[in-house]
């Protein structure tokens, strides 16, 4: 967590942290809560596809992903089943739900 508070941390470093499956949920929650970092699409995809990201956070991020990435989440066995089902509904119904 102290690494994230460094002022010189780059977006590429944050993106790599968002993709890591061995970081704690708290770190992922901190990353998701920072608007400057979530403006980076790579960070969004990393958080959404990370199995340790809290499910509520992942569901909120799903609406900001493009169709190709939503389709990838809908078949990804590493993400929670709830997120996979939401992504599948979005793919099938075109995001109307």
mmCIF file of N, CA and C in Angstrom:
data_model
loop_
_atom_site.group_PDB
_atom_site.id
_atom_site.type_symbol
_atom_site.label_atom_id
_atom_site.label_comp_id
_atom_site.label_asym_id
_atom_site.label_seq_id
_atom_site.Cartn_x
_atom_site.Cartn_y
_atom_site.Cartn_z
ATOM 1 N N UNK A 1 0.831 -1.197 0.000
ATOM 2 C CA UNK A 1 0.000 0.000 0.000
ATOM 3 C C UNK A 1 0.870 1.254 0.000
ATOM 4 N N UNK A 2 2.024 1.177 0.642
ATOM 5 C CA UNK A 2 2.896 2.350 0.688
ATOM 6 C C UNK A 2 3.479 2.661 -0.684
ATOM 7 N N UNK A 3 3.635 1.645 -1.508
ATOM 8 C CA UNK A 3 4.141 1.865 -2.864
ATOM 9 C C UNK A 3 3.152 2.706 -3.656
ATOM 10 N N UNK A 4 1.871 2.478 -3.477
ATOM 11 C CA UNK A 4 0.843 3.230 -4.202
ATOM 12 C C UNK A 4 0.781 4.691 -3.778
ATOM 13 N N UNK A 5 1.247 4.991 -2.580
ATOM 14 C CA UNK A 5 1.189 6.374 -2.113
ATOM 15 C C UNK A 5 2.384 7.202 -2.588
ATOM 16 N N UNK A 6 3.347 6.569 -3.243
ATOM 17 C CA UNK A 6 4.490 7.312 -3.788
ATOM 18 C C UNK A 6 4.011 8.275 -4.858
ATOM 19 N N UNK A 7 4.512 9.502 -4.859
ATOM 20 C CA UNK A 7 4.062 10.457 -5.877
ATOM 21 C C UNK A 7 4.604 10.156 -7.282
ATOM 22 N N UNK A 8 5.685 9.417 -7.367
ATOM 23 C CA UNK A 8 6.296 9.161 -8.674
ATOM 24 C C UNK A 8 5.874 7.838 -9.302
ATOM 25 N N UNK A 9 4.848 7.197 -8.786
ATOM 26 C CA UNK A 9 4.404 5.922 -9.355
ATOM 27 C C UNK A 9 3.784 6.182 -10.729
ATOM 28 N N UNK A 10 4.143 5.355 -11.691
ATOM 29 C CA UNK A 10 3.638 5.560 -13.050
ATOM 30 C C UNK A 10 2.355 4.759 -13.274
ATOM 31 N N UNK A 11 1.630 5.154 -14.315
ATOM 32 C CA UNK A 11 0.389 4.444 -14.635
ATOM 33 C C UNK A 11 0.668 3.012 -15.071
ATOM 34 N N UNK A 12 1.811 2.786 -15.714
ATOM 35 C CA UNK A 12 2.138 1.418 -16.126
ATOM 36 C C UNK A 12 2.399 0.535 -14.905
ATOM 37 N N UNK A 13 2.965 1.094 -13.844
ATOM 38 C CA UNK A 13 3.163 0.323 -12.618
ATOM 39 C C UNK A 13 1.823 0.004 -11.967
ATOM 40 N N UNK A 14 0.932 0.984 -11.939
ATOM 41 C CA UNK A 14 -0.399 0.766 -11.371
ATOM 42 C C UNK A 14 -1.140 -0.284 -12.186
ATOM 43 N N UNK A 15 -0.993 -0.220 -13.508
ATOM 44 C CA UNK A 15 -1.645 -1.202 -14.377
ATOM 45 C C UNK A 15 -1.124 -2.604 -14.087
ATOM 46 N N UNK A 16 0.167 -2.743 -13.859
ATOM 47 C CA UNK A 16 0.715 -4.069 -13.561
ATOM 48 C C UNK A 16 0.228 -4.562 -12.200
ATOM 49 N N UNK A 17 0.085 -3.655 -11.206
ATOM 50 C CA UNK A 17 -0.471 -4.053 -9.916
ATOM 51 C C UNK A 17 -1.920 -4.512 -10.073
ATOM 52 N N UNK A 18 -2.680 -3.821 -10.927
ATOM 53 C CA UNK A 18 -4.095 -4.166 -11.128
ATOM 54 C C UNK A 18 -4.244 -5.544 -11.754
ATOM 55 N N UNK A 19 -3.271 -5.971 -12.544
ATOM 56 C CA UNK A 19 -3.334 -7.274 -13.192
ATOM 57 C C UNK A 19 -2.825 -8.414 -12.315
ATOM 58 N N UNK A 20 -2.057 -8.108 -11.279
ATOM 59 C CA UNK A 20 -1.467 -9.146 -10.429
ATOM 60 C C UNK A 20 -2.535 -9.858 -9.613
ATOM 61 N N UNK A 21 -2.487 -11.175 -9.655
ATOM 62 C CA UNK A 21 -3.458 -11.962 -8.899
ATOM 63 C C UNK A 21 -3.018 -12.179 -7.457
ATOM 64 N N UNK A 22 -1.778 -11.809 -7.123
ATOM 65 C CA UNK A 22 -1.296 -12.076 -5.773
ATOM 66 C C UNK A 22 -1.259 -10.829 -4.877
ATOM 67 N N UNK A 23 -1.936 -9.761 -5.279
ATOM 68 C CA UNK A 23 -2.028 -8.578 -4.412
ATOM 69 C C UNK A 23 -3.315 -8.665 -3.599
ATOM 70 N N UNK A 24 -3.357 -7.931 -2.503
ATOM 71 C CA UNK A 24 -4.528 -8.013 -1.627
ATOM 72 C C UNK A 24 -5.712 -7.238 -2.204
ATOM 73 N N UNK A 25 -6.886 -7.574 -1.701
ATOM 74 C CA UNK A 25 -8.109 -6.876 -2.123
ATOM 75 C C UNK A 25 -8.030 -5.399 -1.783
ATOM 76 N N UNK A 26 -7.393 -5.075 -0.668
ATOM 77 C CA UNK A 26 -7.292 -3.678 -0.246
ATOM 78 C C UNK A 26 -6.514 -2.846 -1.256
ATOM 79 N N UNK A 27 -5.441 -3.392 -1.795
ATOM 80 C CA UNK A 27 -4.648 -2.690 -2.805
ATOM 81 C C UNK A 27 -5.512 -2.445 -4.046
ATOM 82 N N UNK A 28 -6.250 -3.458 -4.470
ATOM 83 C CA UNK A 28 -7.112 -3.321 -5.640
ATOM 84 C C UNK A 28 -8.222 -2.297 -5.386
ATOM 85 N N UNK A 29 -8.719 -2.255 -4.162
ATOM 86 C CA UNK A 29 -9.750 -1.283 -3.803
ATOM 87 C C UNK A 29 -9.178 0.138 -3.848
ATOM 88 N N UNK A 30 -7.937 0.313 -3.403
ATOM 89 C CA UNK A 30 -7.287 1.626 -3.451
ATOM 90 C C UNK A 30 -7.115 2.078 -4.899
ATOM 91 N N UNK A 31 -6.668 1.154 -5.757
ATOM 92 C CA UNK A 31 -6.477 1.485 -7.172
ATOM 93 C C UNK A 31 -7.810 1.865 -7.809
ATOM 94 N N UNK A 32 -8.850 1.086 -7.535
ATOM 95 C CA UNK A 32 -10.166 1.349 -8.125
ATOM 96 C C UNK A 32 -10.759 2.662 -7.622
ATOM 97 N N UNK A 33 -10.374 3.086 -6.428
ATOM 98 C CA UNK A 33 -10.912 4.314 -5.864
ATOM 99 C C UNK A 33 -10.213 5.575 -6.336
ATOM 100 N N UNK A 34 -9.128 5.439 -7.072
ATOM 101 C CA UNK A 34 -8.380 6.603 -7.541
ATOM 102 C C UNK A 34 -8.831 6.939 -8.964
ATOM 103 N N UNK A 35 -9.487 8.072 -9.142
ATOM 104 C CA UNK A 35 -10.040 8.452 -10.455
ATOM 105 C C UNK A 35 -8.963 8.642 -11.505
ATOM 106 N N UNK A 36 -7.821 9.169 -11.108
ATOM 107 C CA UNK A 36 -6.739 9.402 -12.073
ATOM 108 C C UNK A 36 -6.251 8.082 -12.667
ATOM 109 N N UNK A 37 -6.205 7.048 -11.849
ATOM 110 C CA UNK A 37 -5.741 5.744 -12.341
ATOM 111 C C UNK A 37 -6.812 5.022 -13.152
ATOM 112 N N UNK A 38 -8.074 5.169 -12.761
ATOM 113 C CA UNK A 38 -9.128 4.454 -13.487
ATOM 114 C C UNK A 38 -9.479 5.125 -14.806
ATOM 115 N N UNK A 39 -8.891 6.276 -15.102
ATOM 116 C CA UNK A 39 -9.059 6.865 -16.432
ATOM 117 C C UNK A 39 -8.249 6.089 -17.464
ATOM 118 N N UNK A 40 -7.247 5.353 -17.006
ATOM 119 C CA UNK A 40 -6.422 4.523 -17.879
ATOM 120 C C UNK A 40 -7.186 3.227 -18.166
ATOM 121 N N UNK A 41 -7.444 2.958 -19.445
ATOM 122 C CA UNK A 41 -8.245 1.784 -19.805
ATOM 123 C C UNK A 41 -7.550 0.476 -19.416
ATOM 124 N N UNK A 42 -6.234 0.434 -19.489
ATOM 125 C CA UNK A 42 -5.496 -0.764 -19.097
ATOM 126 C C UNK A 42 -5.700 -1.115 -17.628
ATOM 127 N N UNK A 43 -5.797 -0.096 -16.785
ATOM 128 C CA UNK A 43 -6.057 -0.319 -15.367
ATOM 129 C C UNK A 43 -7.469 -0.879 -15.186
ATOM 130 N N UNK A 44 -8.442 -0.335 -15.926
ATOM 131 C CA UNK A 44 -9.819 -0.835 -15.837
ATOM 132 C C UNK A 44 -9.900 -2.309 -16.197
ATOM 133 N N UNK A 45 -9.274 -2.676 -17.308
ATOM 134 C CA UNK A 45 -9.311 -4.073 -17.751
ATOM 135 C C UNK A 45 -8.608 -4.960 -16.735
ATOM 136 N N UNK A 46 -7.481 -4.504 -16.231
ATOM 137 C CA UNK A 46 -6.750 -5.285 -15.237
ATOM 138 C C UNK A 46 -7.568 -5.532 -13.987
ATOM 139 N N UNK A 47 -8.245 -4.500 -13.505
ATOM 140 C CA UNK A 47 -9.086 -4.661 -12.318
ATOM 141 C C UNK A 47 -10.281 -5.567 -12.591
ATOM 142 N N UNK A 48 -10.921 -5.381 -13.731
ATOM 143 C CA UNK A 48 -12.122 -6.163 -14.041
ATOM 144 C C UNK A 48 -11.806 -7.648 -14.196
ATOM 145 N N UNK A 49 -10.642 -7.972 -14.727
ATOM 146 C CA UNK A 49 -10.291 -9.370 -14.968
ATOM 147 C C UNK A 49 -9.505 -10.001 -13.825
ATOM 148 N N UNK A 50 -9.223 -9.230 -12.779
ATOM 149 C CA UNK A 50 -8.487 -9.765 -11.640
ATOM 150 C C UNK A 50 -9.451 -10.519 -10.728
ATOM 151 N N UNK A 51 -9.163 -11.789 -10.416
ATOM 152 C CA UNK A 51 -10.081 -12.568 -9.583
ATOM 153 C C UNK A 51 -10.207 -12.052 -8.148
ATOM 154 N N UNK A 52 -9.237 -11.284 -7.667
ATOM 155 C CA UNK A 52 -9.289 -10.795 -6.293
ATOM 156 C C UNK A 52 -9.976 -9.440 -6.148
ATOM 157 N N UNK A 53 -10.310 -8.787 -7.250
ATOM 158 C CA UNK A 53 -11.012 -7.506 -7.159
ATOM 159 C C UNK A 53 -12.382 -7.754 -6.537
ATOM 160 N N UNK A 54 -12.776 -6.948 -5.548
ATOM 161 C CA UNK A 54 -14.106 -7.129 -4.938
ATOM 162 C C UNK A 54 -15.199 -7.111 -6.013
ATOM 163 N N UNK A 55 -16.185 -7.980 -5.861
ATOM 164 C CA UNK A 55 -17.199 -8.192 -6.891
ATOM 165 C C UNK A 55 -17.989 -6.916 -7.187
ATOM 166 N N UNK A 56 -18.288 -6.122 -6.182
ATOM 167 C CA UNK A 56 -19.020 -4.872 -6.417
ATOM 168 C C UNK A 56 -18.231 -3.916 -7.290
ATOM 169 N N UNK A 57 -16.943 -3.843 -7.053
ATOM 170 C CA UNK A 57 -16.067 -2.988 -7.859
ATOM 171 C C UNK A 57 -16.008 -3.496 -9.288
ATOM 172 N N UNK A 58 -15.864 -4.801 -9.444
ATOM 173 C CA UNK A 58 -15.783 -5.389 -10.785
ATOM 174 C C UNK A 58 -17.058 -5.153 -11.578
ATOM 175 N N UNK A 59 -18.198 -5.286 -10.924
ATOM 176 C CA UNK A 59 -19.472 -5.069 -11.617
ATOM 177 C C UNK A 59 -19.607 -3.620 -12.070
ATOM 178 N N UNK A 60 -19.136 -2.681 -11.267
ATOM 179 C CA UNK A 60 -19.195 -1.272 -11.664
ATOM 180 C C UNK A 60 -18.271 -0.997 -12.845
ATOM 181 N N UNK A 61 -17.123 -1.636 -12.874
ATOM 182 C CA UNK A 61 -16.164 -1.421 -13.951
ATOM 183 C C UNK A 61 -16.626 -2.056 -15.259
ATOM 184 N N UNK A 62 -17.455 -3.074 -15.179
ATOM 185 C CA UNK A 62 -17.896 -3.799 -16.365
ATOM 186 C C UNK A 62 -18.594 -2.881 -17.367
ATOM 187 N N UNK A 63 -19.329 -1.910 -16.876
ATOM 188 C CA UNK A 63 -20.056 -1.011 -17.776
ATOM 189 C C UNK A 63 -19.121 -0.089 -18.553
ATOM 190 N N UNK A 64 -17.891 0.066 -18.101
ATOM 191 C CA UNK A 64 -16.938 0.950 -18.770
ATOM 192 C C UNK A 64 -16.039 0.218 -19.766
ATOM 193 N N UNK A 65 -16.164 -1.100 -19.871
ATOM 194 C CA UNK A 65 -15.326 -1.875 -20.787
ATOM 195 C C UNK A 65 -15.943 -1.914 -22.179
ATOM 196 N N UNK A 66 -15.097 -2.064 -23.197
ATOM 197 C CA UNK A 66 -15.633 -2.181 -24.554
ATOM 198 C C UNK A 66 -16.161 -3.602 -24.774
ATOM 199 N N UNK A 67 -16.883 -3.786 -25.863
ATOM 200 C CA UNK A 67 -17.575 -5.054 -26.114
ATOM 201 C C UNK A 67 -16.629 -6.246 -26.179
ATOM 202 N N UNK A 68 -15.467 -6.066 -26.770
ATOM 203 C CA UNK A 68 -14.518 -7.173 -26.893
ATOM 204 C C UNK A 68 -14.048 -7.640 -25.510
ATOM 205 N N UNK A 69 -13.767 -6.702 -24.623
ATOM 206 C CA UNK A 69 -13.307 -7.070 -23.286
ATOM 207 C C UNK A 69 -14.433 -7.644 -22.437
ATOM 208 N N UNK A 70 -15.653 -7.166 -22.615
ATOM 209 C CA UNK A 70 -16.794 -7.742 -21.901
ATOM 210 C C UNK A 70 -16.987 -9.191 -22.344
ATOM 211 N N UNK A 71 -16.852 -9.453 -23.641
ATOM 212 C CA UNK A 71 -16.971 -10.823 -24.141
ATOM 213 C C UNK A 71 -15.868 -11.706 -23.555
ATOM 214 N N UNK A 72 -14.667 -11.169 -23.401
ATOM 215 C CA UNK A 72 -13.576 -11.940 -22.814
ATOM 216 C C UNK A 72 -13.851 -12.258 -21.348
ATOM 217 N N UNK A 73 -14.419 -11.308 -20.619
ATOM 218 C CA UNK A 73 -14.766 -11.543 -19.211
ATOM 219 C C UNK A 73 -15.872 -12.588 -19.110
ATOM 220 N N UNK A 74 -16.785 -12.597 -20.063
ATOM 221 C CA UNK A 74 -17.924 -13.525 -20.007
ATOM 222 C C UNK A 74 -17.511 -14.986 -20.130
ATOM 223 N N UNK A 75 -16.319 -15.246 -20.627
ATOM 224 C CA UNK A 75 -15.850 -16.636 -20.755
ATOM 225 C C UNK A 75 -14.617 -16.920 -19.897
ATOM 226 N N UNK A 76 -14.168 -15.941 -19.119
ATOM 227 C CA UNK A 76 -12.979 -16.092 -18.287
ATOM 228 C C UNK A 76 -13.323 -16.875 -17.028
ATOM 229 N N UNK A 77 -12.719 -18.044 -16.860
ATOM 230 C CA UNK A 77 -13.002 -18.894 -15.703
ATOM 231 C C UNK A 77 -12.319 -18.404 -14.428
ATOM 232 N N UNK A 78 -11.438 -17.416 -14.530
ATOM 233 C CA UNK A 78 -10.733 -16.920 -13.351
ATOM 234 C C UNK A 78 -11.506 -15.853 -12.592
ATOM 235 N N UNK A 79 -12.519 -15.260 -13.207
ATOM 236 C CA UNK A 79 -13.298 -14.224 -12.522
ATOM 237 C C UNK A 79 -14.470 -14.882 -11.792
ATOM 238 N N UNK A 80 -15.024 -14.212 -10.789
ATOM 239 C CA UNK A 80 -16.171 -14.786 -10.066
ATOM 240 C C UNK A 80 -17.360 -15.043 -10.998
ATOM 241 N N UNK A 81 -18.130 -16.048 -10.668
ATOM 242 C CA UNK A 81 -19.269 -16.457 -11.493
ATOM 243 C C UNK A 81 -20.284 -15.319 -11.669
ATOM 244 N N UNK A 82 -20.508 -14.536 -10.637
ATOM 245 C CA UNK A 82 -21.455 -13.417 -10.718
ATOM 246 C C UNK A 82 -21.035 -12.419 -11.790
ATOM 247 N N UNK A 83 -19.756 -12.094 -11.831
ATOM 248 C CA UNK A 83 -19.237 -11.165 -12.832
ATOM 249 C C UNK A 83 -19.340 -11.768 -14.228
ATOM 250 N N UNK A 84 -19.028 -13.042 -14.344
ATOM 251 C CA UNK A 84 -19.103 -13.719 -15.641
ATOM 252 C C UNK A 84 -20.537 -13.721 -16.164
ATOM 253 N N UNK A 85 -21.494 -13.972 -15.283
ATOM 254 C CA UNK A 85 -22.906 -13.968 -15.700
ATOM 255 C C UNK A 85 -23.354 -12.578 -16.123
ATOM 256 N N UNK A 86 -22.929 -11.555 -15.393
ATOM 257 C CA UNK A 86 -23.291 -10.180 -15.755
ATOM 258 C C UNK A 86 -22.707 -9.816 -17.115
ATOM 259 N N UNK A 87 -21.474 -10.233 -17.357
ATOM 260 C CA UNK A 87 -20.842 -9.958 -18.654
ATOM 261 C C UNK A 87 -21.561 -10.719 -19.764
ATOM 262 N N UNK A 88 -21.954 -11.941 -19.491
ATOM 263 C CA UNK A 88 -22.669 -12.739 -20.487
ATOM 264 C C UNK A 88 -24.010 -12.101 -20.829
ATOM 265 N N UNK A 89 -24.721 -11.593 -19.796
ATOM 266 C CA UNK A 89 -26.000 -10.904 -20.045
ATOM 267 C C UNK A 89 -25.782 -9.653 -20.895
ATOM 268 N N UNK A 90 -24.704 -8.936 -20.604
ATOM 269 C CA UNK A 90 -24.417 -7.726 -21.354
ATOM 270 C C UNK A 90 -24.100 -8.050 -22.816
ATOM 271 N N UNK A 91 -23.415 -9.152 -23.054
ATOM 272 C CA UNK A 91 -23.090 -9.561 -24.425
ATOM 273 C C UNK A 91 -24.365 -9.995 -25.156
ATOM 274 N N UNK A 92 -25.181 -10.813 -24.515
ATOM 275 C CA UNK A 92 -26.380 -11.370 -25.148
ATOM 276 C C UNK A 92 -27.446 -10.306 -25.370
ATOM 277 N N UNK A 93 -27.675 -9.467 -24.362
ATOM 278 C CA UNK A 93 -28.734 -8.470 -24.453
ATOM 279 C C UNK A 93 -28.244 -7.108 -24.924
ATOM 280 N N UNK A 94 -26.997 -7.010 -25.274
ATOM 281 C CA UNK A 94 -26.481 -5.755 -25.799
ATOM 282 C C UNK A 94 -26.342 -4.648 -24.776
ATOM 283 N N UNK A 95 -26.184 -5.004 -23.506
ATOM 284 C CA UNK A 95 -25.980 -3.992 -22.473
ATOM 285 C C UNK A 95 -27.252 -3.345 -21.980
ATOM 286 N N UNK A 96 -28.424 -3.884 -22.349
ATOM 287 C CA UNK A 96 -29.670 -3.261 -21.925
ATOM 288 C C UNK A 96 -30.003 -3.566 -20.471
ATOM 289 N N UNK A 97 -29.314 -4.514 -19.855
ATOM 290 C CA UNK A 97 -29.578 -4.845 -18.449
ATOM 291 C C UNK A 97 -28.454 -4.430 -17.579
#
